[in-house]
PDB file of C-alpha atoms in Angstrom:
ATOM      1  CA  MET A   1       0.000   0.000   0.000  1.00  0.00           C
ATOM      2  CA  ALA A   2       1.393   3.404  -0.945  1.00  0.00           C
ATOM      3  CA  ALA A   3       0.525   6.622   0.796  1.00  0.00           C
ATOM      4  CA  THR A   4      -1.074   9.442  -1.140  1.00  0.00           C
ATOM      5  CA  PHE A   5       0.366  12.867  -0.374  1.00  0.00           C
ATOM      6  CA  PRO A   6      -0.703  15.212   0.966  1.00  0.00           C
ATOM      7  CA  SER A   7      -1.957  12.704   3.547  1.00  0.00           C
ATOM      8  CA  LYS A   8      -4.736  13.235   6.058  1.00  0.00           C
ATOM      9  CA  GLN A   9      -2.962  11.128   8.684  1.00  0.00           C
ATOM     10  CA  ALA A  10       0.382  11.740  10.402  1.00  0.00           C
ATOM     11  CA  ILE A  11       2.299   9.340  12.626  1.00  0.00           C
ATOM     12  CA  VAL A  12       4.139  10.505  15.734  1.00  0.00           C
ATOM     13  CA  VAL A  13       6.756   8.149  17.165  1.00  0.00           C
ATOM     14  CA  GLY A  14       7.123   8.835  20.885  1.00  0.00           C
ATOM     15  CA  GLY A  15       4.486   9.701  23.478  1.00  0.00           C
ATOM     16  CA  GLY A  16       6.436  12.119  25.660  1.00  0.00           C
ATOM     17  CA  LEU A  17       6.069  15.898  25.822  1.00  0.00           C
ATOM     18  CA  ALA A  18       7.588  16.435  22.361  1.00  0.00           C
ATOM     19  CA  GLY A  19       5.415  13.773  20.770  1.00  0.00           C
ATOM     20  CA  MET A  20       2.226  14.918  22.451  1.00  0.00           C
ATOM     21  CA  THR A  21       2.980  18.529  21.545  1.00  0.00           C
ATOM     22  CA  ALA A  22       3.334  17.444  17.916  1.00  0.00           C
ATOM     23  CA  ALA A  23       0.147  15.369  18.110  1.00  0.00           C
ATOM     24  CA  ASN A  24      -1.932  18.190  19.586  1.00  0.00           C
ATOM     25  CA  THR A  25      -0.543  20.694  17.082  1.00  0.00           C
ATOM     26  CA  LEU A  26      -1.450  18.384  14.206  1.00  0.00           C
ATOM     27  CA  LEU A  27      -4.948  17.934  15.609  1.00  0.00           C
ATOM     28  CA  GLU A  28      -5.336  21.703  15.867  1.00  0.00           C
ATOM     29  CA  LYS A  29      -4.448  21.956  12.179  1.00  0.00           C
ATOM     30  CA  GLY A  30      -7.092  19.398  11.226  1.00  0.00           C
ATOM     31  CA  ALA A  31      -4.929  16.316  10.727  1.00  0.00           C
ATOM     32  CA  ASN A  32      -5.592  12.802  11.974  1.00  0.00           C
ATOM     33  CA  VAL A  33      -2.898  11.451  14.292  1.00  0.00           C
ATOM     34  CA  VAL A  34      -1.502   8.082  15.360  1.00  0.00           C
ATOM     35  CA  VAL A  35       0.912   8.169  18.312  1.00  0.00           C
ATOM     36  CA  LEU A  36       3.199   5.158  18.776  1.00  0.00           C
ATOM     37  CA  ASP A  37       5.018   4.552  22.053  1.00  0.00           C
ATOM     38  CA  LYS A  38       7.129   1.525  22.962  1.00  0.00           C
ATOM     39  CA  SER A  39       6.212   1.725  26.664  1.00  0.00           C
ATOM     40  CA  SER A  40       3.033   0.468  28.263  1.00  0.00           C
ATOM     41  CA  PHE A  41       2.023   4.082  28.938  1.00  0.00           C
ATOM     42  CA  CYS A  42       2.931   7.481  27.520  1.00  0.00           C
ATOM     43  CA  GLY A  43       4.841  10.229  29.315  1.00  0.00           C
ATOM     44  CA  GLY A  44       8.525   9.762  28.581  1.00  0.00           C
ATOM     45  CA  ASN A  45      11.312  11.631  30.345  1.00  0.00           C
ATOM     46  CA  SER A  46       9.362  14.870  30.619  1.00  0.00           C
ATOM     47  CA  SER A  47       6.789  13.342  32.950  1.00  0.00           C
ATOM     48  CA  LYS A  48       9.592  12.932  35.509  1.00  0.00           C
ATOM     49  CA  ALA A  49      10.788  16.546  35.349  1.00  0.00           C
ATOM     50  CA  THR A  50      10.553  18.420  38.642  1.00  0.00           C
ATOM     51  CA  SER A  51      11.717  21.930  37.728  1.00  0.00           C
ATOM     52  CA  GLY A  52       9.413  23.351  35.075  1.00  0.00           C
ATOM     53  CA  ILE A  53       9.523  24.584  31.495  1.00  0.00           C
ATOM     54  CA  ASN A  54      11.698  27.432  30.240  1.00  0.00           C
ATOM     55  CA  GLY A  55      10.326  30.300  28.203  1.00  0.00           C
ATOM     56  CA  SER A  56      11.260  33.901  27.420  1.00  0.00           C
ATOM     57  CA  GLU A  57       8.998  36.897  26.820  1.00  0.00           C
ATOM     58  CA  THR A  58       6.047  34.971  28.268  1.00  0.00           C
ATOM     59  CA  ARG A  59       2.824  36.467  29.532  1.00  0.00           C
ATOM     60  CA  THR A  60       3.664  35.367  33.065  1.00  0.00           C
ATOM     61  CA  GLN A  61       7.058  37.066  32.954  1.00  0.00           C
ATOM     62  CA  LYS A  62       5.528  40.304  31.691  1.00  0.00           C
ATOM     63  CA  GLN A  63       2.889  40.237  34.434  1.00  0.00           C
ATOM     64  CA  LYS A  64       5.632  39.834  37.032  1.00  0.00           C
ATOM     65  CA  GLY A  65       7.813  42.552  35.544  1.00  0.00           C
ATOM     66  CA  ILE A  66      10.610  40.144  34.559  1.00  0.00           C
ATOM     67  CA  LYS A  67      12.477  41.857  31.747  1.00  0.00           C
ATOM     68  CA  ASP A  68      13.628  38.726  29.950  1.00  0.00           C
ATOM     69  CA  THR A  69      14.091  38.687  26.194  1.00  0.00           C
ATOM     70  CA  ASN A  70      14.670  36.097  23.510  1.00  0.00           C
ATOM     71  CA  ASP A  71      18.109  37.574  22.898  1.00  0.00           C
ATOM     72  CA  ILE A  72      19.107  37.083  26.545  1.00  0.00           C
ATOM     73  CA  PHE A  73      17.787  33.515  26.548  1.00  0.00           C
ATOM     74  CA  TYR A  74      19.663  32.826  23.312  1.00  0.00           C
ATOM     75  CA  SER A  75      22.885  34.182  24.812  1.00  0.00           C
ATOM     76  CA  ASP A  76      22.435  31.987  27.893  1.00  0.00           C
ATOM     77  CA  THR A  77      21.777  28.963  25.681  1.00  0.00           C
ATOM     78  CA  MET A  78      24.899  29.485  23.579  1.00  0.00           C
ATOM     79  CA  SER A  79      27.021  30.221  26.666  1.00  0.00           C
ATOM     80  CA  GLY A  80      25.770  26.955  28.147  1.00  0.00           C
ATOM     81  CA  GLY A  81      27.431  24.961  25.374  1.00  0.00           C
ATOM     82  CA  ALA A  82      24.900  24.820  22.526  1.00  0.00           C
ATOM     83  CA  LYS A  83      26.689  24.039  19.263  1.00  0.00           C
ATOM     84  CA  LYS A  84      23.990  24.720  16.671  1.00  0.00           C
ATOM     85  CA  PRO A  85      22.848  28.370  16.658  1.00  0.00           C
ATOM     86  CA  GLU A  86      20.033  27.739  14.180  1.00  0.00           C
ATOM     87  CA  ILE A  87      18.472  25.134  16.484  1.00  0.00           C
ATOM     88  CA  ALA A  88      19.038  27.299  19.555  1.00  0.00           C
ATOM     89  CA  ARG A  89      17.149  30.129  17.845  1.00  0.00           C
ATOM     90  CA  VAL A  90      14.131  27.910  17.195  1.00  0.00           C
ATOM     91  CA  LEU A  91      14.232  26.660  20.800  1.00  0.00           C
ATOM     92  CA  VAL A  92      14.363  30.185  22.208  1.00  0.00           C
ATOM     93  CA  TRP A  93      12.006  32.082  19.908  1.00  0.00           C
ATOM     94  CA  GLU A  94       9.341  29.369  20.149  1.00  0.00           C
ATOM     95  CA  SER A  95       9.659  28.975  23.930  1.00  0.00           C
ATOM     96  CA  GLY A  96       7.463  31.909  24.956  1.00  0.00           C
ATOM     97  CA  PRO A  97       4.589  31.089  22.595  1.00  0.00           C
ATOM     98  CA  ALA A  98       4.834  27.458  23.737  1.00  0.00           C
ATOM     99  CA  VAL A  99       4.416  28.380  27.406  1.00  0.00           C
ATOM    100  CA  ASP A 100       1.471  30.658  26.610  1.00  0.00           C
ATOM    101  CA  TRP A 101      -0.058  27.894  24.434  1.00  0.00           C
ATOM    102  CA  LEU A 102       0.118  25.426  27.302  1.00  0.00           C
ATOM    103  CA  MET A 103      -1.677  27.894  29.562  1.00  0.00           C
ATOM    104  CA  ASP A 104      -4.346  28.852  27.031  1.00  0.00           C
ATOM    105  CA  LYS A 105      -5.020  25.513  25.344  1.00  0.00           C
ATOM    106  CA  PHE A 106      -4.742  23.206  28.345  1.00  0.00           C
ATOM    107  CA  ASN A 107      -5.634  25.578  31.174  1.00  0.00           C
ATOM    108  CA  LEU A 108      -2.334  24.865  32.907  1.00  0.00           C
ATOM    109  CA  ASP A 109      -1.095  26.902  35.844  1.00  0.00           C
ATOM    110  CA  LEU A 110       2.376  28.190  34.949  1.00  0.00           C
ATOM    111  CA  SER A 111       2.204  31.231  37.199  1.00  0.00           C
ATOM    112  CA  LEU A 112       5.400  30.600  39.183  1.00  0.00           C
ATOM    113  CA  VAL A 113       8.745  31.543  37.641  1.00  0.00           C
ATOM    114  CA  ALA A 114      12.198  30.718  38.960  1.00  0.00           C
ATOM    115  CA  ARG A 115      15.803  31.194  37.885  1.00  0.00           C
ATOM    116  CA  LEU A 116      17.689  27.920  37.522  1.00  0.00           C
ATOM    117  CA  GLY A 117      21.339  27.149  36.837  1.00  0.00           C
ATOM    118  CA  GLY A 118      22.651  28.398  33.512  1.00  0.00           C
ATOM    119  CA  HIS A 119      19.984  31.093  33.239  1.00  0.00           C
ATOM    120  CA  SER A 120      20.563  34.774  33.878  1.00  0.00           C
ATOM    121  CA  MET A 121      16.839  35.527  34.255  1.00  0.00           C
ATOM    122  CA  GLU A 122      13.819  33.982  35.919  1.00  0.00           C
ATOM    123  CA  ARG A 123      12.274  31.904  33.131  1.00  0.00           C
ATOM    124  CA  THR A 124      11.531  28.398  34.424  1.00  0.00           C
ATOM    125  CA  HIS A 125       7.725  28.194  34.633  1.00  0.00           C
ATOM    126  CA  ARG A 126       5.659  25.899  36.797  1.00  0.00           C
ATOM    127  CA  GLY A 127       2.509  25.831  38.902  1.00  0.00           C
ATOM    128  CA  LYS A 128       1.986  24.934  42.532  1.00  0.00           C
ATOM    129  CA  GLU A 129       2.031  21.174  41.947  1.00  0.00           C
ATOM    130  CA  ARG A 130       5.037  19.101  43.030  1.00  0.00           C
ATOM    131  CA  PHE A 131       5.779  17.517  39.648  1.00  0.00           C
ATOM    132  CA  PRO A 132       5.278  20.089  36.862  1.00  0.00           C
ATOM    133  CA  GLY A 133       6.647  17.780  34.163  1.00  0.00           C
ATOM    134  CA  MET A 134       3.994  15.191  34.903  1.00  0.00           C
ATOM    135  CA  THR A 135       1.250  17.814  35.100  1.00  0.00           C
ATOM    136  CA  ILE A 136       2.172  19.378  31.750  1.00  0.00           C
ATOM    137  CA  THR A 137       2.770  16.134  29.878  1.00  0.00           C
ATOM    138  CA  TYR A 138      -0.361  14.387  31.115  1.00  0.00           C
ATOM    139  CA  ALA A 139      -2.537  17.365  30.216  1.00  0.00           C
ATOM    140  CA  LEU A 140      -1.430  16.941  26.601  1.00  0.00           C
ATOM    141  CA  ILE A 141      -1.889  13.169  26.722  1.00  0.00           C
ATOM    142  CA  GLN A 142      -5.402  13.542  28.114  1.00  0.00           C
ATOM    143  CA  MET A 143      -6.362  15.909  25.294  1.00  0.00           C
ATOM    144  CA  VAL A 144      -5.334  13.355  22.662  1.00  0.00           C
ATOM    145  CA  GLU A 145      -7.113  10.605  24.594  1.00  0.00           C
ATOM    146  CA  LYS A 146     -10.262  12.735  24.787  1.00  0.00           C
ATOM    147  CA  ILE A 147     -10.273  13.358  21.040  1.00  0.00           C
ATOM    148  CA  SER A 148      -9.608   9.667  20.430  1.00  0.00           C
ATOM    149  CA  GLU A 149     -12.544   8.667  22.622  1.00  0.00           C
ATOM    150  CA  HIS A 150     -14.952  11.186  21.095  1.00  0.00           C
ATOM    151  CA  SER A 151     -13.995  10.207  17.533  1.00  0.00           C
ATOM    152  CA  GLY A 152     -13.973   6.474  18.143  1.00  0.00           C
ATOM    153  CA  GLY A 153     -10.311   6.412  17.177  1.00  0.00           C
ATOM    154  CA  GLN A 154     -11.001   7.914  13.757  1.00  0.00           C
ATOM    155  CA  VAL A 155      -9.230  11.229  14.391  1.00  0.00           C
ATOM    156  CA  ALA A 156      -6.644  10.294  17.033  1.00  0.00           C
ATOM    157  CA  ARG A 157      -5.182   7.025  18.280  1.00  0.00           C
ATOM    158  CA  ILE A 158      -2.519   6.173  20.846  1.00  0.00           C
ATOM    159  CA  VAL A 159      -0.847   2.788  20.404  1.00  0.00           C
ATOM    160  CA  THR A 160       1.303   1.714  23.369  1.00  0.00           C
ATOM    161  CA  LYS A 161       3.731  -1.214  23.557  1.00  0.00           C
ATOM    162  CA  ALA A 162       4.416  -0.375  19.911  1.00  0.00           C
ATOM    163  CA  ARG A 163       8.071  -0.383  18.896  1.00  0.00           C
ATOM    164  CA  ALA A 164       8.829   1.490  15.667  1.00  0.00           C
ATOM    165  CA  GLU A 165      11.166  -0.715  13.646  1.00  0.00           C
ATOM    166  CA  GLN A 166      11.515   0.781  10.194  1.00  0.00           C
ATOM    167  CA  LEU A 167      10.591   3.828   8.157  1.00  0.00           C
ATOM    168  CA  ILE A 168       8.689   2.947   5.002  1.00  0.00           C
ATOM    169  CA  CYS A 169      10.170   4.764   2.016  1.00  0.00           C
ATOM    170  CA  GLN A 170       9.116   5.220  -1.595  1.00  0.00           C
ATOM    171  CA  LYS A 171      11.700   6.742  -3.928  1.00  0.00           C
ATOM    172  CA  ASN A 172      13.658   8.119  -0.952  1.00  0.00           C
ATOM    173  CA  VAL A 173      10.532   9.700   0.534  1.00  0.00           C
ATOM    174  CA  VAL A 174       9.263   8.536   3.931  1.00  0.00           C
ATOM    175  CA  ILE A 175       5.619   7.495   3.556  1.00  0.00           C
ATOM    176  CA  GLY A 176       5.049   5.587   6.787  1.00  0.00           C
ATOM    177  CA  VAL A 177       6.448   3.411   9.544  1.00  0.00           C
ATOM    178  CA  LYS A 178       6.494  -0.280  10.458  1.00  0.00           C
ATOM    179  CA  TYR A 179       6.109  -1.209  14.108  1.00  0.00           C
ATOM    180  CA  THR A 180       5.747  -4.335  16.205  1.00  0.00           C
ATOM    181  CA  LYS A 181       3.249  -4.954  18.991  1.00  0.00           C
ATOM    182  CA  GLY A 182       2.625  -8.229  20.774  1.00  0.00           C
ATOM    183  CA  GLY A 183       4.881 -10.084  18.386  1.00  0.00           C
ATOM    184  CA  GLN A 184       2.928  -8.880  15.339  1.00  0.00           C
ATOM    185  CA  SER A 185       4.070  -6.447  12.670  1.00  0.00           C
ATOM    186  CA  TYR A 186       1.922  -3.479  11.590  1.00  0.00           C
ATOM    187  CA  SER A 187       2.249  -0.537   9.224  1.00  0.00           C
ATOM    188  CA  GLU A 188       0.896   3.010   9.347  1.00  0.00           C
ATOM    189  CA  PHE A 189       1.061   5.348   6.380  1.00  0.00           C
ATOM    190  CA  GLY A 190       1.518   9.111   6.293  1.00  0.00           C
ATOM    191  CA  PRO A 191       4.188  11.669   7.243  1.00  0.00           C
ATOM    192  CA  VAL A 192       6.264  10.564  10.236  1.00  0.00           C
ATOM    193  CA  ILE A 193       7.454  12.746  13.120  1.00  0.00           C
ATOM    194  CA  LEU A 194      10.225  11.202  15.233  1.00  0.00           C
ATOM    195  CA  ALA A 195       9.951  12.338  18.860  1.00  0.00           C
ATOM    196  CA  SER A 196      11.335   9.258  20.528  1.00  0.00           C
ATOM    197  CA  GLY A 197      13.973  10.778  22.786  1.00  0.00           C
ATOM    198  CA  GLY A 198      17.032   9.467  20.992  1.00  0.00           C
ATOM    199  CA  VAL A 199      19.871   7.824  22.911  1.00  0.00           C
ATOM    200  CA  GLY A 200      18.387   8.468  26.355  1.00  0.00           C
ATOM    201  CA  GLY A 201      15.296   6.433  25.543  1.00  0.00           C
ATOM    202  CA  GLY A 202      17.069   3.153  24.867  1.00  0.00           C
ATOM    203  CA  PHE A 203      17.281   0.699  27.768  1.00  0.00           C
ATOM    204  CA  THR A 204      18.220  -2.564  26.057  1.00  0.00           C
ATOM    205  CA  GLN A 205      21.693  -4.071  25.870  1.00  0.00           C
ATOM    206  CA  LYS A 206      21.753  -3.371  22.115  1.00  0.00           C
ATOM    207  CA  SER A 207      20.844   0.315  22.501  1.00  0.00           C
ATOM    208  CA  PHE A 208      23.435   3.090  22.256  1.00  0.00           C
ATOM    209  CA  LEU A 209      23.082   3.601  25.992  1.00  0.00           C
ATOM    210  CA  GLY A 210      23.606  -0.099  26.676  1.00  0.00           C
ATOM    211  CA  GLN A 211      26.676  -0.264  24.451  1.00  0.00           C
ATOM    212  CA  ASP A 212      28.351   3.055  25.268  1.00  0.00           C
ATOM    213  CA  ARG A 213      27.219   3.929  28.818  1.00  0.00           C
ATOM    214  CA  PRO A 214      25.973   0.744  30.507  1.00  0.00           C
ATOM    215  CA  GLY A 215      26.618   2.330  33.887  1.00  0.00           C
ATOM    216  CA  LEU A 216      23.627   4.601  33.291  1.00  0.00           C
ATOM    217  CA  MET A 217      21.201   1.789  32.492  1.00  0.00           C
ATOM    218  CA  HIS A 218      19.857   1.640  36.047  1.00  0.00           C
ATOM    219  CA  LEU A 219      18.780   5.290  36.087  1.00  0.00           C
ATOM    220  CA  PRO A 220      15.060   5.952  35.534  1.00  0.00           C
ATOM    221  CA  THR A 221      15.693   8.997  33.336  1.00  0.00           C
ATOM    222  CA  SER A 222      18.493  10.586  31.335  1.00  0.00           C
TER     223      SER A 222
END
């Protein structure tokens, strides 16, 4: 089966904060979404974060009189060891709108702002809850689950215990992904967004982490 482009469906590999952000953004734009996650539940590393989410020129900062700017955040990011300025710029200039989006779209409390190591301004946002990473990530997961339930799985689906194995290509163009679940192989067709966490998400002996840094295998998060 070949995919027809432009496709109505997109596949997101990874059910953490990055993947769920991609899934919700796609849904906002009118696309259908399939989220694949190798774990038995979604959340990823971000659900374990205890500090908050960084953003510059946010509504919360302005309300508190914090005179942070994208340029200052960018300078902090590059001083902290970032090696790719073009990626750092995307990270920084999209950070403020992302924080405001989380507050507006998901009704999240991000009213507390702190200054953490490596930052010259107060820009780490959180609410009053103890685990902001879990609160933020699960709000996005619940939105996708809600849309999935209301649409009977026609608009959004989350497939857990699904390990992406291979990108499906046609004339050097990615048109889908093959994954395994319960010992069976399945295919989904459409544009693919990889949000799987990279090296830090591999906990098998054959993973990069297992081969290069086995001493870190016992840690619950990278």
